mmCIF file of C-alpha atoms in Angstrom:
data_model
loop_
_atom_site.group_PDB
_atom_site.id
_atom_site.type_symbol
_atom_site.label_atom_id
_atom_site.label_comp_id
_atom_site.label_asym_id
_atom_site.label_seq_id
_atom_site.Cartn_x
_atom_site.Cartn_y
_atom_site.Cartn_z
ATOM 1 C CA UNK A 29 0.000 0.000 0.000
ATOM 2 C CA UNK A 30 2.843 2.515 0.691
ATOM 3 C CA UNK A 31 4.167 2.967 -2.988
ATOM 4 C CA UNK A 32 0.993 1.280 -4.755
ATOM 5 C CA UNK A 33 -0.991 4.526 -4.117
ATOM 6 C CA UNK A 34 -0.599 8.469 -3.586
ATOM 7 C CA UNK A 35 -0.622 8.927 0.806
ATOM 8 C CA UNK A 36 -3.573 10.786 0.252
ATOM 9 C CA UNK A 37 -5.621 8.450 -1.905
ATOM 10 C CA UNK A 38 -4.525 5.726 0.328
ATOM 11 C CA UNK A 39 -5.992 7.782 3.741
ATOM 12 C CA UNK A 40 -9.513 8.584 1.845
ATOM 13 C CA UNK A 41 -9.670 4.653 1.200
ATOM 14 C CA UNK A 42 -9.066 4.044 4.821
ATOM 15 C CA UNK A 43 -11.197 7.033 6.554
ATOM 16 C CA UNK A 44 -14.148 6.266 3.746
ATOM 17 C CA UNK A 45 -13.693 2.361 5.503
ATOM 18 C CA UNK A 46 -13.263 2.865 9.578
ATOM 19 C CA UNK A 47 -16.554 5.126 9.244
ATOM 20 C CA UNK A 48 -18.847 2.874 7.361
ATOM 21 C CA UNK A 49 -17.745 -0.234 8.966
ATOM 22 C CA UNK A 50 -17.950 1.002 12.340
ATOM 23 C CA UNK A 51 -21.272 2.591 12.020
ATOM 24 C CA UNK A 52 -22.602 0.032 10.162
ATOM 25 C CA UNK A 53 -21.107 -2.963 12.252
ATOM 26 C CA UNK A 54 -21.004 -0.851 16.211
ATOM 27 C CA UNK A 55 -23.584 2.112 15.182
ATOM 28 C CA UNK A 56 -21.317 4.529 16.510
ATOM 29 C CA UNK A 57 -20.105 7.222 14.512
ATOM 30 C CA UNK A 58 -16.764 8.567 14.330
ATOM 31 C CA UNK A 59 -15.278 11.868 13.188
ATOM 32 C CA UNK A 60 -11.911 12.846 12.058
ATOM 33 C CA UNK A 61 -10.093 15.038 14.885
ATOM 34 C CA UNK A 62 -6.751 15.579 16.731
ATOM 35 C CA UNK A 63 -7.323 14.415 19.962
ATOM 36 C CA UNK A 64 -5.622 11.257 20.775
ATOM 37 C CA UNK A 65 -7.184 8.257 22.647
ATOM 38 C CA UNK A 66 -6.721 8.322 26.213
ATOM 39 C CA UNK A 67 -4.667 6.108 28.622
ATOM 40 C CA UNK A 68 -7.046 2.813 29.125
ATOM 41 C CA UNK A 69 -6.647 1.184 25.270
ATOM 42 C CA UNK A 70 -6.856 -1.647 23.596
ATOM 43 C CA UNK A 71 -4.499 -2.622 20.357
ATOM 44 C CA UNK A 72 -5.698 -4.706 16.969
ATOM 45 C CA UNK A 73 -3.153 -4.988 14.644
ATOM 46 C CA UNK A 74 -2.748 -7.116 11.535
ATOM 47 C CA UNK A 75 -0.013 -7.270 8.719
ATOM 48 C CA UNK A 76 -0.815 -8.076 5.017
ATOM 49 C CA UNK A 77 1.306 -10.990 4.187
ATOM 50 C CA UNK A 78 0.714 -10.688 0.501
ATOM 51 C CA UNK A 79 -0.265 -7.657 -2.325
ATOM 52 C CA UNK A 80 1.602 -5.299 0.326
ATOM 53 C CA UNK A 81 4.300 -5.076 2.858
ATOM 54 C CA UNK A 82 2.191 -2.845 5.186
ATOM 55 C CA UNK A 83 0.514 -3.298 8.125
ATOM 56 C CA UNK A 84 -2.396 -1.865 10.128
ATOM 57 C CA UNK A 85 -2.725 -0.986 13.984
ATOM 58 C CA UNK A 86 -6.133 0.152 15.524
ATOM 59 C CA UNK A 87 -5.565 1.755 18.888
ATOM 60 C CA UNK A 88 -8.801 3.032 20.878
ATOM 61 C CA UNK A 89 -10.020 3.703 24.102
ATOM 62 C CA UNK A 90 -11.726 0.366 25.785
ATOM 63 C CA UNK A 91 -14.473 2.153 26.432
ATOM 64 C CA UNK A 92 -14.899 3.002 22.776
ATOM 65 C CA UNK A 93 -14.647 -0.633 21.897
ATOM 66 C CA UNK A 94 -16.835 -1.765 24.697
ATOM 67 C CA UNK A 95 -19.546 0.676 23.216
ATOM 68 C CA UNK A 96 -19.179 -0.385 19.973
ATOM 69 C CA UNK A 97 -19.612 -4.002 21.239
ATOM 70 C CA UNK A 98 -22.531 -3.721 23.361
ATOM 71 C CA UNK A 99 -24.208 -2.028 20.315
ATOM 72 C CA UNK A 100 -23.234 -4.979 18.044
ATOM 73 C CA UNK A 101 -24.426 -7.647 20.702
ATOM 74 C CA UNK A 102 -27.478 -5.880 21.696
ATOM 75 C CA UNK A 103 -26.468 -5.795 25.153
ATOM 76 C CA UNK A 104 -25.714 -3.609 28.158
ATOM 77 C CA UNK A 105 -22.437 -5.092 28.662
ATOM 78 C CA UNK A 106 -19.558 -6.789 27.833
ATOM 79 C CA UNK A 107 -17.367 -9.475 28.830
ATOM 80 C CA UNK A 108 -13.192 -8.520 28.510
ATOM 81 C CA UNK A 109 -13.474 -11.887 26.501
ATOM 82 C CA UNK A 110 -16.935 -11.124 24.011
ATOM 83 C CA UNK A 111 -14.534 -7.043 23.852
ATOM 84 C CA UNK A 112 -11.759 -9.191 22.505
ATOM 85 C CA UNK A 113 -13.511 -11.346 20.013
ATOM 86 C CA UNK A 114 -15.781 -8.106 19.146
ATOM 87 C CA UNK A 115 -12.705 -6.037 18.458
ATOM 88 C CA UNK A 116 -10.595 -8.885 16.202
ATOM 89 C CA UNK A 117 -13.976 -9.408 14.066
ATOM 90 C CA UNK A 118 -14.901 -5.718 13.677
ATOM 91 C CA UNK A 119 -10.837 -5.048 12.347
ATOM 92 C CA UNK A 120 -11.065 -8.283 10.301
ATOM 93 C CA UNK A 121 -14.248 -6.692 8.586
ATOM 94 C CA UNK A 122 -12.951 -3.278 7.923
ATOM 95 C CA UNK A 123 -9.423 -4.672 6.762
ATOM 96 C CA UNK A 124 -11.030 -6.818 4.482
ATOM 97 C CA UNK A 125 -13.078 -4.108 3.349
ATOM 98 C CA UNK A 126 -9.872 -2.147 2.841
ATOM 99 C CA UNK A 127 -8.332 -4.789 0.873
ATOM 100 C CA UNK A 128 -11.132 -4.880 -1.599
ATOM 101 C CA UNK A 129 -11.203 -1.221 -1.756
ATOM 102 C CA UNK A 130 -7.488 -1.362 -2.383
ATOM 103 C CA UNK A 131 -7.840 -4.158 -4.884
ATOM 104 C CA UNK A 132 -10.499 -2.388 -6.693
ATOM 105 C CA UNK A 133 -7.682 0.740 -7.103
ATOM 106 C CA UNK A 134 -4.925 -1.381 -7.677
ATOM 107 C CA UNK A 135 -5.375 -4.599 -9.007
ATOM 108 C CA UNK A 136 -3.211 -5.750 -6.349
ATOM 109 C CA UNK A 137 -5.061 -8.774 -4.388
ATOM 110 C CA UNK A 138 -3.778 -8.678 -0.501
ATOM 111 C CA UNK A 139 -4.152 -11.491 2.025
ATOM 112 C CA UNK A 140 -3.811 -10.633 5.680
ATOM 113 C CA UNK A 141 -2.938 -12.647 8.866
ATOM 114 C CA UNK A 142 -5.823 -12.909 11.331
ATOM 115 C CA UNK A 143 -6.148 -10.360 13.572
ATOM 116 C CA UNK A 144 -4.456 -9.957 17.258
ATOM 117 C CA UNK A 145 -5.595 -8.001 20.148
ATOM 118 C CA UNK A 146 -3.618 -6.392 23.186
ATOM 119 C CA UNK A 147 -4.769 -4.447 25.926
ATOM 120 C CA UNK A 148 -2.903 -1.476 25.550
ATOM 121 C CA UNK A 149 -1.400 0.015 23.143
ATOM 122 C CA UNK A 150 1.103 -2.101 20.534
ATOM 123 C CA UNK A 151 3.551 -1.094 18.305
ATOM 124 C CA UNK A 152 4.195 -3.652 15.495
ATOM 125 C CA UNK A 153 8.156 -4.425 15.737
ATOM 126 C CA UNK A 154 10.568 -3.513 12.657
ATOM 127 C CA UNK A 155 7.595 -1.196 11.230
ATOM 128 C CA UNK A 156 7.446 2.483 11.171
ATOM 129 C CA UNK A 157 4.335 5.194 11.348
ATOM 130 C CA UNK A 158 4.082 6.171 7.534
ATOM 131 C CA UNK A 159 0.155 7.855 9.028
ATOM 132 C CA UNK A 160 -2.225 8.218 11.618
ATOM 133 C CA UNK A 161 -6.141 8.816 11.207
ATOM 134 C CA UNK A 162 -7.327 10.055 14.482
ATOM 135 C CA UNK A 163 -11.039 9.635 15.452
ATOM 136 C CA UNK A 164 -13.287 10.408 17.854
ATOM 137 C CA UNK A 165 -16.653 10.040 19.515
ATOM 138 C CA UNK A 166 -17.755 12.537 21.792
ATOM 139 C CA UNK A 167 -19.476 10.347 23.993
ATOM 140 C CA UNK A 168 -16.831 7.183 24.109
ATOM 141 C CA UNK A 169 -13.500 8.848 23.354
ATOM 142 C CA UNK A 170 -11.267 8.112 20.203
ATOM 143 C CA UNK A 171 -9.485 5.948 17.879
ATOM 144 C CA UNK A 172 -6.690 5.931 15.371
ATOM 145 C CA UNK A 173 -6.053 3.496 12.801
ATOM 146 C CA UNK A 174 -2.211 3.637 11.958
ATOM 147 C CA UNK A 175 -0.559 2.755 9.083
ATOM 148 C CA UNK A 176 2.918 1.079 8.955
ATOM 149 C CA UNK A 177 5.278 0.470 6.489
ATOM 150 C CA UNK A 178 8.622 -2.099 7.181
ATOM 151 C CA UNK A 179 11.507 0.259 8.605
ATOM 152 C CA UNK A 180 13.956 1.421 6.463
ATOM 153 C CA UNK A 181 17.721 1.635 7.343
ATOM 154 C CA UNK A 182 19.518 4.797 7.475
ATOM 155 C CA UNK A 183 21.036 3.883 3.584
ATOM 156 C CA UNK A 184 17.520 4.171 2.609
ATOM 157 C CA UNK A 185 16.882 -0.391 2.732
ATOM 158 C CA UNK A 186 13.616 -1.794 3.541
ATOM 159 C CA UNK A 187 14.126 -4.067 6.092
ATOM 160 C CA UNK A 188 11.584 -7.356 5.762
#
């Protein structure tokens, strides 16, 4: 994803995705913004193993996820387990709807590995920030869906 498309193009596929999926999957609706997530968090992250060498990371406040789950159960609360399983199906959804948006762009088709939660926040090892879509909700707190590419040296390599 990081040289198949312009940055920008690439962000519109991604913000178009996180606020369709999530309203249609959680009902909750998110808005571009600056402020960060706060300090209780929760971390899905996968990598695309094939069509790019990129990898996503959605970090957002566990009450924003729990939320988002209790909506999608029809419930009034959540387990830490069912905010797990919620969270890992919800990113599988929206990546997969960014690989088909990404596919339909680039003719590139992209496979990737299942996704993995952490409580807290998780930074993807020999990756680097290449962009950061910040969200929020004013009633839940915030997101952002990061977007890494695979660290390059200081002689300009890309390290796999």
């Amino acid at each position: 994803m990081n040289t198949a498309l312009e940055k920008e193009e690439l962000e519109r596929i991604l913000d178009q995705a996180v606020q369709d999926v999530t309203e249609r999957t959680a009902g909750v609706r998110l808005r571009q913004g600056d402020q960060s997530p706060g300090e209780d968090l929760c971390t899905v992250q996968i990598t695309f193993d094939r069509g790019f060498k990129t990898s996503l990371t959605l970090c957002a406040d566990t009450r924003l996820l729990q939320r988002m789950a209790c909506n999608s159960f029809h419930e009034e609360s959540v387990s830490p387990e069912d905010l797990e399983e919620f969270s890992k199906e919800y990113f599988n959804v929206l990546c997969g709807r960014i690989a088909g948006a990404m596919f339909r762009v680039t003719q590139v088709p992209a496979h990737f590995d299942p996704p993995v939660f952490y409580r807290g926040r998780y930074e993807p090892e020999g990756r680097e920030i290449q962009f950061v879509l910040t969200y929020s909700n004013e009633s839940f707190g915030g997101a952002q869906l990061i977007h890494h590419v695979p660290r390059s040296d200081e002689g300009g390599k890309v390290s796999e």
